[in-house]
Every structure is written in structure tokens, then in C-alpha cells.
Coordinates of C-alpha atoms and ligand atoms in Angstrom, one line a residue:
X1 CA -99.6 -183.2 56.3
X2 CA -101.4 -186.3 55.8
X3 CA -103.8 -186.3 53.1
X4 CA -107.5 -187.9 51.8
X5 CA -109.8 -187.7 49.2
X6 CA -112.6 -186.5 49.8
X7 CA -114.6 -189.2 48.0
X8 CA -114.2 -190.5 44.3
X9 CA -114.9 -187.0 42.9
X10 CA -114.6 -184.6 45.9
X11 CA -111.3 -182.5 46.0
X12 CA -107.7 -184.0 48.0
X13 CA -107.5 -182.6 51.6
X14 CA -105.7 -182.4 55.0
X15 CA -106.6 -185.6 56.6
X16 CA -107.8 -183.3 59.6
X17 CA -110.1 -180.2 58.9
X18 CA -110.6 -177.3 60.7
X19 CA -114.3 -176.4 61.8
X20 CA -114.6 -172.8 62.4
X21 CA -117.9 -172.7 64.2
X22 CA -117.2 -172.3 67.6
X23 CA -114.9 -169.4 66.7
X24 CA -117.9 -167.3 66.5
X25 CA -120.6 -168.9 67.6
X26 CA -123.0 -171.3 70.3
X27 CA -119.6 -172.6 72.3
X28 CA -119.5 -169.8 74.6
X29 CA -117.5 -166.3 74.1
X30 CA -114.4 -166.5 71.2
X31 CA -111.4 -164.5 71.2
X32 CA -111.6 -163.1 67.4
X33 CA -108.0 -162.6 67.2
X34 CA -107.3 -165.9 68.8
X35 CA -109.7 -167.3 66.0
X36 CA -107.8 -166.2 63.1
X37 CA -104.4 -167.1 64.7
X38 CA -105.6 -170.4 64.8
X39 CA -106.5 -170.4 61.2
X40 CA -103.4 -169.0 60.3
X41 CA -101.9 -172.0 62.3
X42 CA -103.6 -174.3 60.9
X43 CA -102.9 -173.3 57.0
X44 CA -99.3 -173.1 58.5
X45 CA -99.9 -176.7 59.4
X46 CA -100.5 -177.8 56.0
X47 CA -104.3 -177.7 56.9
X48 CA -106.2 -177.2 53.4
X49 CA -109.9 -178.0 54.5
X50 CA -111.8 -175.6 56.2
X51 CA -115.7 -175.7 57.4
X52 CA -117.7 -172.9 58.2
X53 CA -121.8 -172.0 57.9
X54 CA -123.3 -168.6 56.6
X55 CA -125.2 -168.7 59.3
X56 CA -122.7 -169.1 62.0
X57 CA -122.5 -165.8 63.8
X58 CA -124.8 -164.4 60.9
X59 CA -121.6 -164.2 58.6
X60 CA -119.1 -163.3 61.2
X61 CA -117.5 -166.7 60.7
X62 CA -117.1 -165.8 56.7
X63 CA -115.8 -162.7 57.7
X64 CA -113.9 -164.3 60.1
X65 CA -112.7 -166.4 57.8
X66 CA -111.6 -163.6 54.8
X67 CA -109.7 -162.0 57.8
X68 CA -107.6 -165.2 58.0
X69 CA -107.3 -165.9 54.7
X70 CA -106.3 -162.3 53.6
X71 CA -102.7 -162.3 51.9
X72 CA -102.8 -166.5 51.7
X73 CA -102.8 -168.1 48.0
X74 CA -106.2 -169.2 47.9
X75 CA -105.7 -172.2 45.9
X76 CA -104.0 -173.6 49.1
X77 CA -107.8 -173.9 51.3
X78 CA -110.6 -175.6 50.3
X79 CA -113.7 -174.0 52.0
X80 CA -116.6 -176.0 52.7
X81 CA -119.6 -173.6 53.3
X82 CA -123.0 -174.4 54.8
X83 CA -126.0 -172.6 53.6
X84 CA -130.0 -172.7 54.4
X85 CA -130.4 -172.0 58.6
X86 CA -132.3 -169.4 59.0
X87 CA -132.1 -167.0 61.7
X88 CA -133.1 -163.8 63.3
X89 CA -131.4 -160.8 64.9
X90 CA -131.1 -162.4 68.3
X91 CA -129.7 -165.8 67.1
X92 CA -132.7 -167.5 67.1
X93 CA -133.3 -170.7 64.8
X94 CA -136.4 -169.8 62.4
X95 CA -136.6 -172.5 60.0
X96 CA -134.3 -174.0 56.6
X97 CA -134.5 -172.8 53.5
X98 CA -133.3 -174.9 50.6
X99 CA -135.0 -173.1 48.0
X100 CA -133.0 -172.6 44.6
X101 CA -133.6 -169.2 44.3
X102 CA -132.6 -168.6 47.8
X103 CA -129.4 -170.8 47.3
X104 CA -128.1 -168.7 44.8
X105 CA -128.8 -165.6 47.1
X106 CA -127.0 -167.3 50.1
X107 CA -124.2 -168.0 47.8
X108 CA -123.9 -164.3 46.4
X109 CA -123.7 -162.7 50.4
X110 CA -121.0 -165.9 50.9
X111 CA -119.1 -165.1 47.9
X112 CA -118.9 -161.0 49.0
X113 CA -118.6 -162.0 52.8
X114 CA -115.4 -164.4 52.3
X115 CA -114.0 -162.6 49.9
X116 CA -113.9 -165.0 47.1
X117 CA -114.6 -166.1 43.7
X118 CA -115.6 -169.8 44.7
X119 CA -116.9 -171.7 47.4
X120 CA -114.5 -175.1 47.1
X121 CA -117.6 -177.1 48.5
X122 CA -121.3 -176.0 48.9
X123 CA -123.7 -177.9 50.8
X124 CA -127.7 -177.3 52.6
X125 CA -126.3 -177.4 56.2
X126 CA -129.8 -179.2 57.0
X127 CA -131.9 -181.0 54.2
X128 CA -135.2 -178.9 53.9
X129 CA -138.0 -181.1 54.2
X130 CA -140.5 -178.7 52.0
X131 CA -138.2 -178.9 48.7
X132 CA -137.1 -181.9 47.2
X133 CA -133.3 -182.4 47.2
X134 CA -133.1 -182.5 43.7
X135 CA -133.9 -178.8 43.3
X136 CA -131.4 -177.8 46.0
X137 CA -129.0 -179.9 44.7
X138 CA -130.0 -179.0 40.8
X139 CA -129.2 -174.8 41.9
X140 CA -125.3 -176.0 43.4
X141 CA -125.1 -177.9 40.2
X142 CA -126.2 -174.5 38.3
X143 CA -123.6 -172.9 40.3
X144 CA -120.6 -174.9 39.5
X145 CA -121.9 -174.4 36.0
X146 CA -121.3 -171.0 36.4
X147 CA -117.7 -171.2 37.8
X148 CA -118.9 -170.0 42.0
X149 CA -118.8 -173.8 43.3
X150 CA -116.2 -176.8 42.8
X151 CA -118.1 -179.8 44.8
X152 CA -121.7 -180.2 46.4
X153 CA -122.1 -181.2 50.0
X154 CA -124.6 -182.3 52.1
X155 CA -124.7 -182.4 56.0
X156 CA -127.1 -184.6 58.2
X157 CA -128.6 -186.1 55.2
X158 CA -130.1 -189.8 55.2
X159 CA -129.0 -192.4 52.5
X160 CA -131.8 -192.5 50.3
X161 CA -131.4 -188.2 50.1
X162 CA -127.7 -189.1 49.8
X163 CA -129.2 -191.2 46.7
X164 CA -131.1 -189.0 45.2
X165 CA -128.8 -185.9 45.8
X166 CA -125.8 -188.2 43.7
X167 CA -128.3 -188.7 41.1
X168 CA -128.6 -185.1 40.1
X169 CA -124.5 -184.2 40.7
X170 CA -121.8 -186.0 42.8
X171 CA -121.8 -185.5 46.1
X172 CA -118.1 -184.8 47.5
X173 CA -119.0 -185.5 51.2
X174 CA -121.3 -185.6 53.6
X175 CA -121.1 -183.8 56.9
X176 CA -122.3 -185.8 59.6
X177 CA -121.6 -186.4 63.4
X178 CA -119.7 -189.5 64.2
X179 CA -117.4 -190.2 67.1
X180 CA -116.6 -192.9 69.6
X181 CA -120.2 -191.2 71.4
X182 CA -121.5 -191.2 68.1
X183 CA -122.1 -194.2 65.7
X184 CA -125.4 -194.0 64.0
X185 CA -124.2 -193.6 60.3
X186 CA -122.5 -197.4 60.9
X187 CA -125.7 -198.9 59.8
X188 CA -127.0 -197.5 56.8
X189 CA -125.4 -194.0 55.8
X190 CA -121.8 -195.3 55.5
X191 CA -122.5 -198.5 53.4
X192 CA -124.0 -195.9 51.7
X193 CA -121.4 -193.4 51.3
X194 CA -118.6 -196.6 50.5
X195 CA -120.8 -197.3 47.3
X196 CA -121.3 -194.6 45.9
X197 CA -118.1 -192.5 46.5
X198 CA -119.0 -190.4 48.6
X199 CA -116.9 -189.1 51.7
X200 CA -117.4 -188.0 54.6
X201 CA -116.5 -185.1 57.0
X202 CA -117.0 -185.8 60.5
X203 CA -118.1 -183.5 63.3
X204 CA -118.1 -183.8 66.7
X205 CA -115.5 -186.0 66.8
X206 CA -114.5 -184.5 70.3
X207 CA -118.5 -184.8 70.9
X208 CA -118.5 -181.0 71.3
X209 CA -115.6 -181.0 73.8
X210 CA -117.4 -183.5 76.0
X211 CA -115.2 -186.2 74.5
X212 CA -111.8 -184.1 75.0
X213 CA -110.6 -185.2 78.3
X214 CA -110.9 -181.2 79.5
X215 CA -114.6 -181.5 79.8
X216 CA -116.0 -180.7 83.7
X217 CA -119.1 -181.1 84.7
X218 CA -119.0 -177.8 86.8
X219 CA -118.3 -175.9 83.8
X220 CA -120.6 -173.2 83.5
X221 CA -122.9 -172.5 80.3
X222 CA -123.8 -169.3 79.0
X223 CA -127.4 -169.4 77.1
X224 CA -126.3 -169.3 73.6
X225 CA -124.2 -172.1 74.1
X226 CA -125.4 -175.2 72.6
X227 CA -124.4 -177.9 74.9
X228 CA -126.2 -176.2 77.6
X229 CA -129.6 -177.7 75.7
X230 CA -127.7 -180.7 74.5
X231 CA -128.9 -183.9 76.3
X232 CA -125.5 -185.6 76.4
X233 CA -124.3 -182.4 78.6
X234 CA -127.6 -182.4 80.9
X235 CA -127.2 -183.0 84.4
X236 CA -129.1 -186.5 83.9
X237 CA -126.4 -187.6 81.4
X238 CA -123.1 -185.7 82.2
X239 CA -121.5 -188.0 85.1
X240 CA -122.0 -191.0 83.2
X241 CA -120.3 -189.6 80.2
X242 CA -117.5 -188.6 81.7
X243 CA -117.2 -191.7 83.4
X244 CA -116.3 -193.4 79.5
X245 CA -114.1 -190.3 79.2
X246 CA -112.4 -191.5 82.3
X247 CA -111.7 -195.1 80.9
X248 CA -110.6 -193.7 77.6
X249 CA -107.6 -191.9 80.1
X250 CA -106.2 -194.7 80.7
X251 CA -106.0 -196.1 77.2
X252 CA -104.9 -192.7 76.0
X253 CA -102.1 -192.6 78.7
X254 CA -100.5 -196.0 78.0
X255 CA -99.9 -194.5 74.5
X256 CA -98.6 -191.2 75.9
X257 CA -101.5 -189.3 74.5
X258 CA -104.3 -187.3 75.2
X259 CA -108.1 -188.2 75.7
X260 CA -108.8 -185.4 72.6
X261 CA -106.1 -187.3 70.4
X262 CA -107.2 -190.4 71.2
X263 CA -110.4 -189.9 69.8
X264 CA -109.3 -188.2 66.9
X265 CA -107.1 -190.8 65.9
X266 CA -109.5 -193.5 66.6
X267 CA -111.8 -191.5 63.9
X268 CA -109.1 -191.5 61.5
X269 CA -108.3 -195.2 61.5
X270 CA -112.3 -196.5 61.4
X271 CA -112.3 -195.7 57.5
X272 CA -110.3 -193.8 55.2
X273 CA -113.1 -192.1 53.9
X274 CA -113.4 -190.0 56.9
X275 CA -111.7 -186.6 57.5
X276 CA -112.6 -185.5 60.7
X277 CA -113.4 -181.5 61.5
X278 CA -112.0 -180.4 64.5
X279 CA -113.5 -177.7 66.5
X280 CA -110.4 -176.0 67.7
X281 CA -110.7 -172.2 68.8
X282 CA -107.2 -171.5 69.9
X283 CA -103.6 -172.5 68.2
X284 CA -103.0 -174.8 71.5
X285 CA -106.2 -176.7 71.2
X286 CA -104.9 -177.4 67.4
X287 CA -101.9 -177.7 68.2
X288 CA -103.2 -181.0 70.1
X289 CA -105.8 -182.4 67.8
X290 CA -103.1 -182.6 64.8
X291 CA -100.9 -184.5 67.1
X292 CA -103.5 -187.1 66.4
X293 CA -102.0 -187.6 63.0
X294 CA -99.0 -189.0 64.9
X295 CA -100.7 -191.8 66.8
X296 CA -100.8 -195.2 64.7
X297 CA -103.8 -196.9 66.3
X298 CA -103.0 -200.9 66.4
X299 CA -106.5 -203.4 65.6
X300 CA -105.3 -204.4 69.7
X301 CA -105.6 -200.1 70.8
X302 CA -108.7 -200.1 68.4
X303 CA -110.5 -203.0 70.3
X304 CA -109.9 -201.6 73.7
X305 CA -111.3 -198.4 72.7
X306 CA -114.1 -199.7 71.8
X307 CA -114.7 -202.0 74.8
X308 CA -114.3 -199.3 76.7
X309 CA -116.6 -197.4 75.2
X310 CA -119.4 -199.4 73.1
X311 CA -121.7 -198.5 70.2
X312 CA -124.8 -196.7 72.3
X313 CA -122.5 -196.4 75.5
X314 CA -123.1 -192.5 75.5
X315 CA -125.9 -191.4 77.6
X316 CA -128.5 -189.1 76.0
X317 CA -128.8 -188.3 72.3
X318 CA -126.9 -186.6 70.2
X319 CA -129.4 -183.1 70.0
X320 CA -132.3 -182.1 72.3
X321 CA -135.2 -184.0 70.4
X322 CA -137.1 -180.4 68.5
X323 CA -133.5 -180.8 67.2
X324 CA -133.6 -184.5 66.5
X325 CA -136.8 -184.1 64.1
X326 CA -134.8 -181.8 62.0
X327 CA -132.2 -184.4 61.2
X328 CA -132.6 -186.3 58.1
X329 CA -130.5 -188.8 58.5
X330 CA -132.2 -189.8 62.2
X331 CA -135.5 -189.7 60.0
X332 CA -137.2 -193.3 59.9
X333 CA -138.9 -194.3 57.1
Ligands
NAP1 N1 -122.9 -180.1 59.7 C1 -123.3 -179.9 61.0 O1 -124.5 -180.1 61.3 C2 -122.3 -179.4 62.0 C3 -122.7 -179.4 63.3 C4 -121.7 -179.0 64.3 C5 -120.5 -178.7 63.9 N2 -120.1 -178.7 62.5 C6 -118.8 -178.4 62.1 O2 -117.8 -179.2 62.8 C7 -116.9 -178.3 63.4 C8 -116.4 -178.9 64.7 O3 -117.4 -178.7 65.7 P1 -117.7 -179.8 66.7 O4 -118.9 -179.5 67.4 O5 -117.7 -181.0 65.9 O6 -116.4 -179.8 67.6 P2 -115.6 -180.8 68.5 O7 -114.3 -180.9 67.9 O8 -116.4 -182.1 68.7 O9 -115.6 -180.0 69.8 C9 -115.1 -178.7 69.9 C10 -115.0 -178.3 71.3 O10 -114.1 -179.2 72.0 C11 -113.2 -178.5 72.8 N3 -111.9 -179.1 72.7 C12 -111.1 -179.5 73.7 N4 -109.9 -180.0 73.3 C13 -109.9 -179.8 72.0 C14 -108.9 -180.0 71.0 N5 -107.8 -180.5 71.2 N6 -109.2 -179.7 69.7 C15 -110.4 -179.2 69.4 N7 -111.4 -178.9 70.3 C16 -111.1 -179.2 71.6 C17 -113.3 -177.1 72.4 O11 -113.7 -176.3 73.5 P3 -112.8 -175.2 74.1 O12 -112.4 -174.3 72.9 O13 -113.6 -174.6 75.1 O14 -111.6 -175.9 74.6 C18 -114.3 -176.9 71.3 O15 -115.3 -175.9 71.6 C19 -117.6 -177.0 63.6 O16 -116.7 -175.9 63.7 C20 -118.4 -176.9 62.3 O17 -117.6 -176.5 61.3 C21 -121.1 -179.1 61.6

């Protein structure tokens, strides 16, 4: 397995990390079983880095997540763990809380639910705008102190949080959304990330399946499913999207790939400081995203990509805009 490091002082990883989320949660009905296979695959694989949320399926993906792990040297998975969404019993987003006290309770019900003595990286999996980062960040710092936490995290933060996060404890990585649909943290948030040492974990790097090549817009949406509220998957935006997809085919065939490994790939070989989480719920779906790590994209394949799919070229924004305003790093100041 191909290996980076996760920034100047974050731990060494697979180059391609598994994202748990959707094996429990807002893509449509799982298959449990089917779920832990695949984690089991992907350790198999040589996979180390794993990324799950407390709050995805109200700790069934930690549970999840123990199941898979049980009777696997520990040492071999580095679990990154998202804390601070705050739900209710129907699923329903009620707020973020980054609060220190309330990080080191979050932590505890992690530590019990995964079955573990340490989380390998712990990061607010949205920046809470009524606490200053410093104090979330300062309780992880506690934490690692105390021998429950290697690395701190942080997801969907802006550079100058990025800043003042690194100033109380290294950041590791951020956890942001970039793809070929995706671009935004070219500007700002990746310079950035390069000075300071800090490296990042992307998600949606298949653009929540709408980048995979198996995307149709007939597919059907259950409510909980979050691309049923995402703009990119409206019925507005959809056609057009695909469209890129469709151009991306032919690229991805005259290499004798996939659509979904193409755009992995092309991930891979924008920065070496990026490890991209893939969202794979079933051993054949990973079974095609690591057959990324094969493809050597060429500066030629890399430049027909991206005319064929430009910076801004997606239609409709990454997250329904109520969404948007909870981003931090979409914050302009
Ligand atoms: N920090 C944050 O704010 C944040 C937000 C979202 C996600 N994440 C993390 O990122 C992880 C990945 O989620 P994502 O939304 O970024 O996923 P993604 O990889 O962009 O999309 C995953 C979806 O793509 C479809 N797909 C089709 N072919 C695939 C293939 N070969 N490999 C993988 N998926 C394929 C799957 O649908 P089918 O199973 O239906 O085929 C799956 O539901 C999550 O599990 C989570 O850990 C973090």
C-alpha cells in the first residue's frame, strides 16, 4: 500500500482512507454486515486510516467500527474521529458544540463506543462559531496530555482558524471537501496548509457518488439521504453534472479505467499532501477506488481532465446554503 504523511507532525497513512459515514448513515439504507466486510477489506488492503463521526448514526458508525476492528492489532488503524454535531432522536441537526467540557465528554462515549484506549486523530467535525478555537483545540491538546488522543484535526475550517488552531497544538490534517467538482481550498486554505504542515484529508472526492460514473439521475432518494437536499443533485443541476461526468468517460476509458478511479487518482496526483477518504460501503466499491493507486496520471492526462472539467464547472454548490453558513472555511471575512 502506498503511503503519506499526514502533514509534518500528523501520523504515516494509507495514501487512500476509508470514510465510514455512509455505512451508517445520510446515503440511503447500509447493509451492516456488508459494512464491516468492507472494513475488514480494507485493513486487508493495507488500509490504515479510517474516518468516522460520533454523530454518524448516533454512534452506530463507532460501533460499527469496534465490530470491524474486533480481533485486529490496533496499532495497524489510525482512527480519525469527528466530534461536536449535535443531534436528536430522529436525526435531526440541532446545533455544534465545541465546548471543552463537552469535548472531553464526546471523547469518553467515543472511547467506550469504539472500544479503545485512543482516538489516533480528534477533530470538531464543524468549527463552532460561539467558542473560540483555541479552547476546543486547548481540551484535544489536554487530551493527548492525558494519553486518549495522538493528533488534532480539524474539518471545514478556514485558514486563519487553521492559524490559530496550529498555534495552540499542531494540527495533523484538515478534513475538507475537494474534488475535480470541488476546488475552493485552491485559493487560500491550501497555501495555507503547505506552510504550515499541515495535511489534508479529502472528502467527496467521488462528489458524494455524483462524480463516480454510476450516478443516474433517476435514482431515487430516500429523506435522510443527504444528496436529496444537496444542490449539485437537484433537478436544476443534475443533467449538467453528469454531462462533465460524461466527458470524464472518455478520458477514463482511453486509460482503461473507471470514471470513480479517475477522479481518485486525479486527487492523488494534485499534491502529495492530500490523502483522499473514500466513501465505499461495499468491498466491490473499494475494491475499485484502490485501483486508483494503480493509475499514474501523466501532466498531458492531468491537463485534459481538467479541461474537461474546469475550476467552477460543477453546477450548484457544494451544500444547500443553511448548510453553507455553517462552513468556516466558505466564511468571508
Ligand atoms: N468532514 C466532513 O465534513 C465530511 C463530510 C462528508 C464526508 N466526510 C467523510 O468522508 C467520507 C467519504 O464520504 P464522501 O461523501 O466524501 O464520499 P464519496 O467517496 O465522495 O462518495 C461516496 C458515495 O459514492 C458512491 N460510489 C460509487 N462508486 C464508488 C467507489 N468506487 N468508491 C466509493 N464510493 C463510490 C457510493 O455510493 P453507493 O454506495 O451507493 O455506490 C458512496 O455512497 C465519509 O465517509 C466521511 O468519513 C467528511
Amino acid at each position: 500500500m502506498m503511503t503519506r504523511l499526514l502533514g509534518s507532525t500528523g501520523p504515516r497513512v494509507s495514501a487512500i482512507g476509508l470514510g465510514c459515514m455512509g455505512m451508517s448513515d445520510l446515503y440511503g439504507p447500509a447493509d451492516e454486515s456488508e459494512g464491516i466486510a468492507t472494513v475488514r477489506a480494507a485493513l486487508d488492503a493495507g488500509v490504515t486510516l479510517l474516518d468516522t463521526g460520533d454523530y454518524y448514526g448516533m454512534g452506530h458508525n463507532e460501533m460499527l467500527l469496534r465490530d470491524a476492528l474486533k480481533g485486529r492489532a490496533r496499532d495497524n488503524a489510525v482512527l480519525s474521529v469527528k466530534f461536536g454535531a449535535l443531534r436528536d432522536a430522529r436525526g435531526n441537526w440541532t446545533g455544534i458544540d465545541g465546548r471543552p467540557a463537552s469535548v472531553k465528554n464526546f471523547l469518553a462515549y467515543t472511547l467506550r463506543r469504539l472500544g479503545t484506549e485512543y482516538v489516533d486523530i480528534y477533530r470538531p467535525g464543524r468549527v463552532d462559531p460561539a467558542v473560540p478555537i483555541e479552547e476546543t483545540v486547548g481540551a484535544i491538546a489536554e487530551m493527548i496530555k492525558a494519553g486518549y488522543v495522538r493528533h488534532v484535526g480539524l474539518s471545514e475550517a478556514g485558514a486563519e482558524t487553521l492559524r490559530r488552531a496550529h498555534a495552540v497544538h499542531p494540527v495533523a490534517d484538515l478534513q475538507i471537501e475537494y474534488s475535480l467538482f470541488s476546488r475552493g481550498v485552491e485559493s487560500t486554505i491550501l497555501p495555507a496548509c503547505r506552510e504550515l504542515g499541515v495535511g489534508i484529508t479529502a472528502y467527496g472526492v467521488l462528489s458524494r457518488g455524483l462524480l463516480s460514473g454510476h450516478w443516474s439521475k433517476e435514482r431515487v432518494l430516500p429523506p435522510n439521504d443527504f444528496r436529496k437536499y444537496a444542490p449539485r443533485f437537484s433537478a436544476a443541476n443534475v443533467e449538467r453534472n453528469l454531462a462533465l461526468v460524461e466527458t470524464l468517460r472518455g478520458i477514463a476509458a482511453s486509460k482503461g479505467v473507471t470514471v470513480a478511479q479517475l477522479a481518485i487518482a486525479w486527487v492523488l496526483a494534485r499534491d502529495n499532501g492530500f490523502v483522499p477518504l473514500v466513501g465505499a460501503r461495499t468491498r466491490e466499491r473499494l475494491a475499485e477506488a484502490l485501483g486508483a493507486l494503480e493509475l499514474q496520471l501523466s501532466a498531458d492526462d492531468r491537463s485534459r481532465i481538467e479541461a474537461a472539467v474546469p475550476p467552477g464547472a460543477a453546477a450548484g454548490e457544494r451544500y444547500a446554503t443553511q448548510l453553507m453558513a455553517t462552513l468556516d472555511s466558505e466564511r468571508r471575512s
